[in-house]
Coordinates of C-alpha atoms in Angstrom, one line a residue:
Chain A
X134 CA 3.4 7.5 15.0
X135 CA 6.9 7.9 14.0
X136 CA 5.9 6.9 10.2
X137 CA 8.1 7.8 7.3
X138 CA 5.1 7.8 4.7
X139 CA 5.4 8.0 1.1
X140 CA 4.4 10.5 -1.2
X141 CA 0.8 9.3 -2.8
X142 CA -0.7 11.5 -5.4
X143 CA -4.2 13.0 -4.4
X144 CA -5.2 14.4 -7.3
X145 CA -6.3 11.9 -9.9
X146 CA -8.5 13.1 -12.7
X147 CA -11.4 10.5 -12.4
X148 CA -11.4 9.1 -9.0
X149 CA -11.4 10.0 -5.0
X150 CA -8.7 8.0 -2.9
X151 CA -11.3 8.9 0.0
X152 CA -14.8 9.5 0.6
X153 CA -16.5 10.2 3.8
X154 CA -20.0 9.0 4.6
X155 CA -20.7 9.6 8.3
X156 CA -18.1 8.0 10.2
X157 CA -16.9 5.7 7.9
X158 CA -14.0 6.8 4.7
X159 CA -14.0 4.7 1.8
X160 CA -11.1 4.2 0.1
X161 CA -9.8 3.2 -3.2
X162 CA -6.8 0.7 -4.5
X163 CA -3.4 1.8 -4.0
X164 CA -0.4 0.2 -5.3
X165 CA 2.8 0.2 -3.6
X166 CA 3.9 3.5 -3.7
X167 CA 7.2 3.5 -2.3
X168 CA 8.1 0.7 -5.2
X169 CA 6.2 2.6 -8.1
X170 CA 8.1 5.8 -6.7
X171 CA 11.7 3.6 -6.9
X172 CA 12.7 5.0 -3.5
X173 CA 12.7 1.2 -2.1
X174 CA 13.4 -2.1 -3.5
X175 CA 9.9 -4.3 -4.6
X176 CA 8.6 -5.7 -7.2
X177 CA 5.5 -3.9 -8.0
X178 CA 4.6 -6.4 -11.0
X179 CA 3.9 -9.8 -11.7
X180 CA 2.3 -13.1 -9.6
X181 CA 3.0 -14.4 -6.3
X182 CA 4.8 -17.9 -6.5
X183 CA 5.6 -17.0 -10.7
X184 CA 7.4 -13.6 -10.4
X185 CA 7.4 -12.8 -6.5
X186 CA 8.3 -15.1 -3.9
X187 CA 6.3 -14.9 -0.8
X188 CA 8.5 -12.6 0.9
X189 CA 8.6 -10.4 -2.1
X190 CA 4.8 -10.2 -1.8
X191 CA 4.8 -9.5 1.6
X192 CA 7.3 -6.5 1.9
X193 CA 5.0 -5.2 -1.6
X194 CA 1.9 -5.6 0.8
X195 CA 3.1 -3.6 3.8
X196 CA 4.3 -0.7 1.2
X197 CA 0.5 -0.9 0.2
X198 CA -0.5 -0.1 3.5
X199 CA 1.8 2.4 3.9
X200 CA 0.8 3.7 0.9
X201 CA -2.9 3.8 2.3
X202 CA -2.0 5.4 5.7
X203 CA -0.2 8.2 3.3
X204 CA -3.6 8.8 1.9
X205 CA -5.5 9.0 4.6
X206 CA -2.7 11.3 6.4
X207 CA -3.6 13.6 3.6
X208 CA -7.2 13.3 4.1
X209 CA -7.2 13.8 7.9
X210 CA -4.5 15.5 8.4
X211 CA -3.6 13.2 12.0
X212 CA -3.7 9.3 11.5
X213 CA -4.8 9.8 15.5
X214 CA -8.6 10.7 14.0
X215 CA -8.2 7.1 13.2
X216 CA -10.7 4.9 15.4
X217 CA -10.4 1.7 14.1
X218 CA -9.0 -0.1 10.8
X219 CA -12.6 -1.9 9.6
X220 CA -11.9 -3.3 6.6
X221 CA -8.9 -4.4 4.2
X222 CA -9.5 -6.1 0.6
X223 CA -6.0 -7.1 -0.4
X224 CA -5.9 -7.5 -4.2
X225 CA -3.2 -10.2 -5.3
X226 CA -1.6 -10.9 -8.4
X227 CA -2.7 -15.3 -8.0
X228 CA -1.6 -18.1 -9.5
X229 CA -4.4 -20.0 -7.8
X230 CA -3.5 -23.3 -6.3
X231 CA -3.5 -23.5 -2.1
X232 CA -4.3 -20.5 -0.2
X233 CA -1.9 -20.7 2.1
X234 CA 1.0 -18.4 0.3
X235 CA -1.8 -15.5 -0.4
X236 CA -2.9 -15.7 3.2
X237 CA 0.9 -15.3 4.3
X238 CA 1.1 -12.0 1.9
X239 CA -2.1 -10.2 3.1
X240 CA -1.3 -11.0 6.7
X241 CA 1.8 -8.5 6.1
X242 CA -0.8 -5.4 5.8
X243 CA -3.3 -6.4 8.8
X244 CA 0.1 -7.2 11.1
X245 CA 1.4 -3.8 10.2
X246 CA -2.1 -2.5 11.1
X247 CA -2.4 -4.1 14.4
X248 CA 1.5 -3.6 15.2
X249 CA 0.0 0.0 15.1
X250 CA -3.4 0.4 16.1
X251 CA -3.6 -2.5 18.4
X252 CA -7.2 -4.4 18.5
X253 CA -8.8 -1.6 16.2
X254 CA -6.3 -2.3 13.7
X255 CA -7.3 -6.3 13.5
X256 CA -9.8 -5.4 10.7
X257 CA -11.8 -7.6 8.8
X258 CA -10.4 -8.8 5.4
X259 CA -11.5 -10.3 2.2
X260 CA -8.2 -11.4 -1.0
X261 CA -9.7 -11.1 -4.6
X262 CA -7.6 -11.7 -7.3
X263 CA -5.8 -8.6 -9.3
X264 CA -7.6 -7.8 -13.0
X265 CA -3.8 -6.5 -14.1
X266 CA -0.7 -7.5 -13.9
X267 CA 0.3 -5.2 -10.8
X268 CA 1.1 -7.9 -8.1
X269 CA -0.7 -6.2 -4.8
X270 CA -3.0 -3.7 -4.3
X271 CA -5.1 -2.5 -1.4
X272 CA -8.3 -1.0 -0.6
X273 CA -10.0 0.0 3.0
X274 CA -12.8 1.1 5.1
X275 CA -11.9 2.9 7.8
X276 CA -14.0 4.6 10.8
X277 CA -13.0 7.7 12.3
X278 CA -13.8 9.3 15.6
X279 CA -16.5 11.7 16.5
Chain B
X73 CA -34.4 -19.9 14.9
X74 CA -33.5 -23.2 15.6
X75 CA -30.1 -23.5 13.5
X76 CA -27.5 -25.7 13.8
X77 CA -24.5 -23.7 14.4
X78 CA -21.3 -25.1 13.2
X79 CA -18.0 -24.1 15.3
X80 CA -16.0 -21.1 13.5
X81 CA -12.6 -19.9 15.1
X82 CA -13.1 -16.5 16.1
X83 CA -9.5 -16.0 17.5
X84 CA -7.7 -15.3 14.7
X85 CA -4.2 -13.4 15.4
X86 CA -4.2 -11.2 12.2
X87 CA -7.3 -10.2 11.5
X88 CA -11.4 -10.0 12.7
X89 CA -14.4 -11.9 11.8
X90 CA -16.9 -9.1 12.3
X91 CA -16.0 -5.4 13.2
X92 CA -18.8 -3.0 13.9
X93 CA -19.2 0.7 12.6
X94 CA -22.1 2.2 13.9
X95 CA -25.3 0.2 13.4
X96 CA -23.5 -1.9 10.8
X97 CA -21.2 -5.0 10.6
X98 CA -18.6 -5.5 8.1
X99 CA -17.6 -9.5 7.7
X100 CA -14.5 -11.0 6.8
X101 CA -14.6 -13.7 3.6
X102 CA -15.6 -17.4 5.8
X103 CA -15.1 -20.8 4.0
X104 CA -17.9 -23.5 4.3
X105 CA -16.7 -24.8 8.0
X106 CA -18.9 -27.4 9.1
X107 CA -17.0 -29.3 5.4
X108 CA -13.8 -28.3 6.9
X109 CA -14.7 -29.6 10.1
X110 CA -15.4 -32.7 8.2
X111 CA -18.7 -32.4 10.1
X112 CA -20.4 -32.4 6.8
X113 CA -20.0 -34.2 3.3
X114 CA -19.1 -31.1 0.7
X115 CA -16.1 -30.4 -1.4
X116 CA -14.0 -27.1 -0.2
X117 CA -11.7 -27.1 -2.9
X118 CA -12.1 -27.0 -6.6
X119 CA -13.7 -25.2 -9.2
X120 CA -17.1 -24.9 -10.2
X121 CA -18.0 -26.9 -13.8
X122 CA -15.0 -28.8 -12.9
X123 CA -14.2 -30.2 -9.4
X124 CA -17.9 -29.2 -8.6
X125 CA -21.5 -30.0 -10.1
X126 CA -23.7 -26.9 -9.7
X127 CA -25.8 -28.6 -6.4
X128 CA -22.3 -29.3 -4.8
X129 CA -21.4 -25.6 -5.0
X130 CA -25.0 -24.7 -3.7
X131 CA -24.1 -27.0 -0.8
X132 CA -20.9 -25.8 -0.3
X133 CA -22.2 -21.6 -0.2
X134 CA -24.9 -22.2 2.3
X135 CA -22.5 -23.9 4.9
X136 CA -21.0 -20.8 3.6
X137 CA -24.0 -18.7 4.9
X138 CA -24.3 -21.0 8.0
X139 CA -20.3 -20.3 8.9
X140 CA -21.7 -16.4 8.4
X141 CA -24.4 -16.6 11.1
X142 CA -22.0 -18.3 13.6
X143 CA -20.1 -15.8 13.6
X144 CA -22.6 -13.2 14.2
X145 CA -24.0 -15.0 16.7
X146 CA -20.9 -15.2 18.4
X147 CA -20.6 -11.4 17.8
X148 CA -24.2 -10.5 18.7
X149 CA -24.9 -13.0 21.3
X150 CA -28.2 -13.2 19.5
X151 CA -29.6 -12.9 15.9
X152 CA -32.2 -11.2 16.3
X153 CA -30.6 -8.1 16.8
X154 CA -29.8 -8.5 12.8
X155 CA -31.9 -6.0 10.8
X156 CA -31.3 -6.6 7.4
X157 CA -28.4 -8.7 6.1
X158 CA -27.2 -5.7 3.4
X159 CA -24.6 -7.0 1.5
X160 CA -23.2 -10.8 0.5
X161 CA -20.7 -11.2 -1.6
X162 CA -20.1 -14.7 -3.0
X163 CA -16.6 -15.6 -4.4
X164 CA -16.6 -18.3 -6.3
X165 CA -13.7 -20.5 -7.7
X166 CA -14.9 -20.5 -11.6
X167 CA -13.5 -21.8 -14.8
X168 CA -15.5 -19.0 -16.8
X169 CA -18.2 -19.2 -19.0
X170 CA -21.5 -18.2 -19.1
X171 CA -22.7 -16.7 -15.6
X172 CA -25.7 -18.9 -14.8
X173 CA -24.5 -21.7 -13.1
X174 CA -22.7 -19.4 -10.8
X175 CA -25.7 -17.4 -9.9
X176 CA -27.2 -20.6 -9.3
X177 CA -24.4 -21.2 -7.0
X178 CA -25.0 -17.9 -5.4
X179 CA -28.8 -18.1 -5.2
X180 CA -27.8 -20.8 -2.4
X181 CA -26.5 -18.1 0.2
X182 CA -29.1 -15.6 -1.1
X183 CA -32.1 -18.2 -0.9
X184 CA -31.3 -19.0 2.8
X185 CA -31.1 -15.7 4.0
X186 CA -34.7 -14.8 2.7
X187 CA -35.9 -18.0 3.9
X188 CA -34.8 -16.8 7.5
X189 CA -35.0 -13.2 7.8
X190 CA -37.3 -12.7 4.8
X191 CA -37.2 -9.4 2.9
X192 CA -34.8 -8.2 5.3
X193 CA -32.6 -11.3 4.0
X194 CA -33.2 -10.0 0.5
X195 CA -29.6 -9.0 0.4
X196 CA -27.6 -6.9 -2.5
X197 CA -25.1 -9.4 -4.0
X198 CA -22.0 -9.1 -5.6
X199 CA -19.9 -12.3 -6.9
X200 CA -16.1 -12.2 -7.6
X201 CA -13.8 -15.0 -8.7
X202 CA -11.7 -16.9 -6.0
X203 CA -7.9 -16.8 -5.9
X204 CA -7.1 -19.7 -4.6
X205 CA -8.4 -23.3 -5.1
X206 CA -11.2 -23.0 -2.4
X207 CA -14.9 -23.3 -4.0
X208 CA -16.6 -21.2 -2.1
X209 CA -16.3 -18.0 0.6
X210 CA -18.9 -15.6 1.3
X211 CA -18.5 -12.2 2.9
X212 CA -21.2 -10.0 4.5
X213 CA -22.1 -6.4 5.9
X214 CA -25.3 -7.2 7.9
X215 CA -27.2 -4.1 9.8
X216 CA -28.4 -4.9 13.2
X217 CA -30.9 -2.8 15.4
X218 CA -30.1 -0.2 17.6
Chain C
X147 CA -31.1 15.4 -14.9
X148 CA -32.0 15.1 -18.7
X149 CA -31.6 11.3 -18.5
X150 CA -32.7 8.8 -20.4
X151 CA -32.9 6.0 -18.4
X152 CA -33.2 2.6 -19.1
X153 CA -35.4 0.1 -18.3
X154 CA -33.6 -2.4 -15.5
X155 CA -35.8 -5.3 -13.7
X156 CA -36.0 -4.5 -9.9
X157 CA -37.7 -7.4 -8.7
X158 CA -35.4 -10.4 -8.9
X159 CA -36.5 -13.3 -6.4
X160 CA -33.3 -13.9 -5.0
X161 CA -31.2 -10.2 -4.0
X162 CA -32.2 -7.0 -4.1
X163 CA -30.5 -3.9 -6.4
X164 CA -30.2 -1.1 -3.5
X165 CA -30.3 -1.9 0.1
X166 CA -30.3 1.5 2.5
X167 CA -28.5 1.4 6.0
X168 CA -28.5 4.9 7.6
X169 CA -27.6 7.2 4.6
X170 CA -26.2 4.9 2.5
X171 CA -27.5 2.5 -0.5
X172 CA -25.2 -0.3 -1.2
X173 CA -26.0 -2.0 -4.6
X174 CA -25.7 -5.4 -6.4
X175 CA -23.6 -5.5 -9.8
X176 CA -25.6 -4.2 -12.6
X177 CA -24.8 -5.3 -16.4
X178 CA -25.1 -2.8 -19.1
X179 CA -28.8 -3.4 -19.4
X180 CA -29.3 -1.1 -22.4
X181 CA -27.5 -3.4 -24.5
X182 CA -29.2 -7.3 -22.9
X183 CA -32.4 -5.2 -23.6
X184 CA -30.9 -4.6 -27.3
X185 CA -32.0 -0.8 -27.5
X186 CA -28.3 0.1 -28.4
X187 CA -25.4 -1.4 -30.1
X188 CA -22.5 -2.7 -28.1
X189 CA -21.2 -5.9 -26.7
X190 CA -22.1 -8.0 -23.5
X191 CA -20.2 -11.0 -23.7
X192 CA -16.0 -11.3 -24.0
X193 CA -13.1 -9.7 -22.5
X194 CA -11.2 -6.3 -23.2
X195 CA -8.7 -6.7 -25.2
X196 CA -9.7 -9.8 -26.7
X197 CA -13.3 -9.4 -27.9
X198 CA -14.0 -6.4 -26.7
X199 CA -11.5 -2.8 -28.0
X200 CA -11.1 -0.4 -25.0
X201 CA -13.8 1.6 -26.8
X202 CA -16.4 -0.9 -26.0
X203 CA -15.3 -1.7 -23.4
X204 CA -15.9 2.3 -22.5
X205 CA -18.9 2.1 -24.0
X206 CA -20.2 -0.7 -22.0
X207 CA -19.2 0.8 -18.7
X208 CA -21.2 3.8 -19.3
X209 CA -24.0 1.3 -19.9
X210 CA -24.0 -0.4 -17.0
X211 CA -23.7 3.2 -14.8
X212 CA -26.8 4.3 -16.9
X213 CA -28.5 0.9 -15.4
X214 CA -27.1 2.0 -12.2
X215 CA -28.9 5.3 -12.0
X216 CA -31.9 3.6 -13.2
X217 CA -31.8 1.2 -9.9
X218 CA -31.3 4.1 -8.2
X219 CA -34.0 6.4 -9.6
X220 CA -36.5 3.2 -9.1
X221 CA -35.1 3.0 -5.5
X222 CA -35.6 7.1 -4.6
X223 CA -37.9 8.1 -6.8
X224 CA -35.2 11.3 -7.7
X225 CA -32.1 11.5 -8.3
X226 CA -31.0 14.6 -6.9
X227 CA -31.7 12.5 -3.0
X228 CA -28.4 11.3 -4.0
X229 CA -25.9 13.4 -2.3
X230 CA -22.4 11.3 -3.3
X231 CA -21.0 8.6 -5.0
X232 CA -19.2 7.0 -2.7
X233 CA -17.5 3.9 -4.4
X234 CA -17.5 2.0 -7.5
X235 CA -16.3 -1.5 -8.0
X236 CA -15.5 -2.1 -11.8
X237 CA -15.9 -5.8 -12.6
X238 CA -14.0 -6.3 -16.1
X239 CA -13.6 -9.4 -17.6
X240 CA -9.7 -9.5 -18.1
X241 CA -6.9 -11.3 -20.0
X242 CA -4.1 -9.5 -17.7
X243 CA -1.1 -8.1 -19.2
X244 CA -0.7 -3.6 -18.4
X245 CA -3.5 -1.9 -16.1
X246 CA -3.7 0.8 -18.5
X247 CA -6.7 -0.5 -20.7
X248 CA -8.7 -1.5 -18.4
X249 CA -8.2 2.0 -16.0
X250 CA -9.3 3.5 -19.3
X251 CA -12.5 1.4 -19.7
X252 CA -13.4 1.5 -15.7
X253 CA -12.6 5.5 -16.5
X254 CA -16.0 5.5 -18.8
X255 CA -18.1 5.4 -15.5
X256 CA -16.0 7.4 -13.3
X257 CA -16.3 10.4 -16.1
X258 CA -20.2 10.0 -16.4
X259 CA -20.5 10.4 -12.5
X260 CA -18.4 13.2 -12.5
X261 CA -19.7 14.8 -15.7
X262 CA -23.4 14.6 -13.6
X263 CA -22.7 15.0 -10.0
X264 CA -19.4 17.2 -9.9
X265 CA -16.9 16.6 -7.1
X266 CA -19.7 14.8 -5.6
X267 CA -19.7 11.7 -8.4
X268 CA -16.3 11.7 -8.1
X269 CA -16.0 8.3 -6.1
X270 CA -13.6 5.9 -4.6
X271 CA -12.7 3.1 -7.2
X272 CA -11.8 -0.7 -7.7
X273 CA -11.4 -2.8 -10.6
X274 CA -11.8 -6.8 -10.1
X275 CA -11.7 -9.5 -12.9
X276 CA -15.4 -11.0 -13.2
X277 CA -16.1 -14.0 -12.9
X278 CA -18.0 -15.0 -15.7
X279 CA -18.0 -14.2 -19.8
X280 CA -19.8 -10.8 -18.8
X281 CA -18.0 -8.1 -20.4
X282 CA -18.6 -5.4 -17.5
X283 CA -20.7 -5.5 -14.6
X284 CA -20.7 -2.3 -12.3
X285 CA -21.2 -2.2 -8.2
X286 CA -21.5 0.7 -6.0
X287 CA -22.4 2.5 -2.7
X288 CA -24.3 6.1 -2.7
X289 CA -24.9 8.2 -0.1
X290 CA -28.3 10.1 0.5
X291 CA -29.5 13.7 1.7
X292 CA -31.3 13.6 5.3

């Protein structure tokens, strides 16, 4: 896919960034790890609307998804085993208030999806609220093909 | 089953109300639309304790649950084909505080999908706080037959 | 395994603790039931870093994955049916501020997984503020043997 993906480590102590059960992988959170790496501009801390405008949060969303499709190059060794994109809980750093800001920064990570995938990259999508003060993070489901 | 269906877009551009995998369907988070629709008396926005009585948010999370089957049955074409509603999980805009009156809130969704489908309603539940100023959404991984 | 399991209610009215689709169980959050049954010290109520050290809140954790294998034991009758654990979803009640803390409370549960199921109870992980005064509630999905 012509990606330049970042480097995500694999190898954490406690937890799996995938696990397959039948068809489906399960993933973990990821931060943005192009931003946590330095190698681009973000802001990988603090709220949307308080400490990250909504642009802010959207390019910190996409470098989520990147940051996912990293991982799950490392898993499957060819994001083409991909069949479709199921699921994407975007995890936002809130101030609360109208939804419409939030909805603008997850939108970032299911365009970039369908921008690649096409209609099995428009995946389903649910925004919770961060527990820290990281300001996105993203988690998947993803189906893969026979 | 004799429901009232209210009307739930199921055109969005970034991302899909209901995506199978295999024999199951994962949900995106759906507000309470017959109160958007203003079809309905019910409070979308505020917080539970505070903007909400306890019986409004019950209100509010089964048009929740109602929104839910509309889109499955735009999905399925029929609900019968639903085996066992799995998963729901209720996010609820909350001030904090002991957890009953939000399980009570909760109970709403739960209740009705016993009532329709019986112990193949009898769903595993999970409830997370909002982040925005919506009450109530509700998300969903339902089985259906093969 | 050795365990000694607590002793967690299975038959709520309103949701069920393990739902199985195909090979996998998905589960409803758990609380550290050891401690609401008061057969160990340790404390329910209050947020990490506020009423709770990281050491309880550790402590906790590894309560309310005890309660989870106790759901599951109920559910399969053995334990070793459970081939891996797929995912777990941390609920923590939060005050914000660094990650770190609560990565090292939601660490208590990944450890005990791993410590009992190897590379197999090494799972896929998220962390999400709860909703209510709870001080940890755990979630997950397992996958069975044929």
């Amino acid at each position: 896919m012509g990606l330049k993906l970042p480097k995500v480590p694999m190898d954490m102590k406690n937890w799996a960034r995938c696990k397959r059960a039948g068809n489906l992988i399960f993933m973990g959170t990821t931060g943005p790890w192009p931003i946590t790496n330095k190698t681009v501009e973000g802001k990988k801390r603090g709220a949307i609307g308080r400490e990250l405008t909504v642009e802010e949060g959207r390019f910190t969303c996409k470098m989520c998804a990147l940051s996912m499709l990293a991982a799950l190059k490392n898993e499957l060794g060819d994001l083409d085993k991909i069949d479709q994109i199921v699921k994407i809980e975007v995890y936002i750093n809130s101030i609360g208030g109208e939804s419409g800001p939030y909805i603008k920064v997850a939108d970032a990570a299911s365009d970039f999806f369908i921008e690649l995938f096409g209609e099995n990259g428009r995946a389903t999508r649910t925004i919770t609220p961060n527990f820290s003060d990281v300001s996105i993070e993203l988690d998947m489901i993803v189906s893969v093909k026979d």
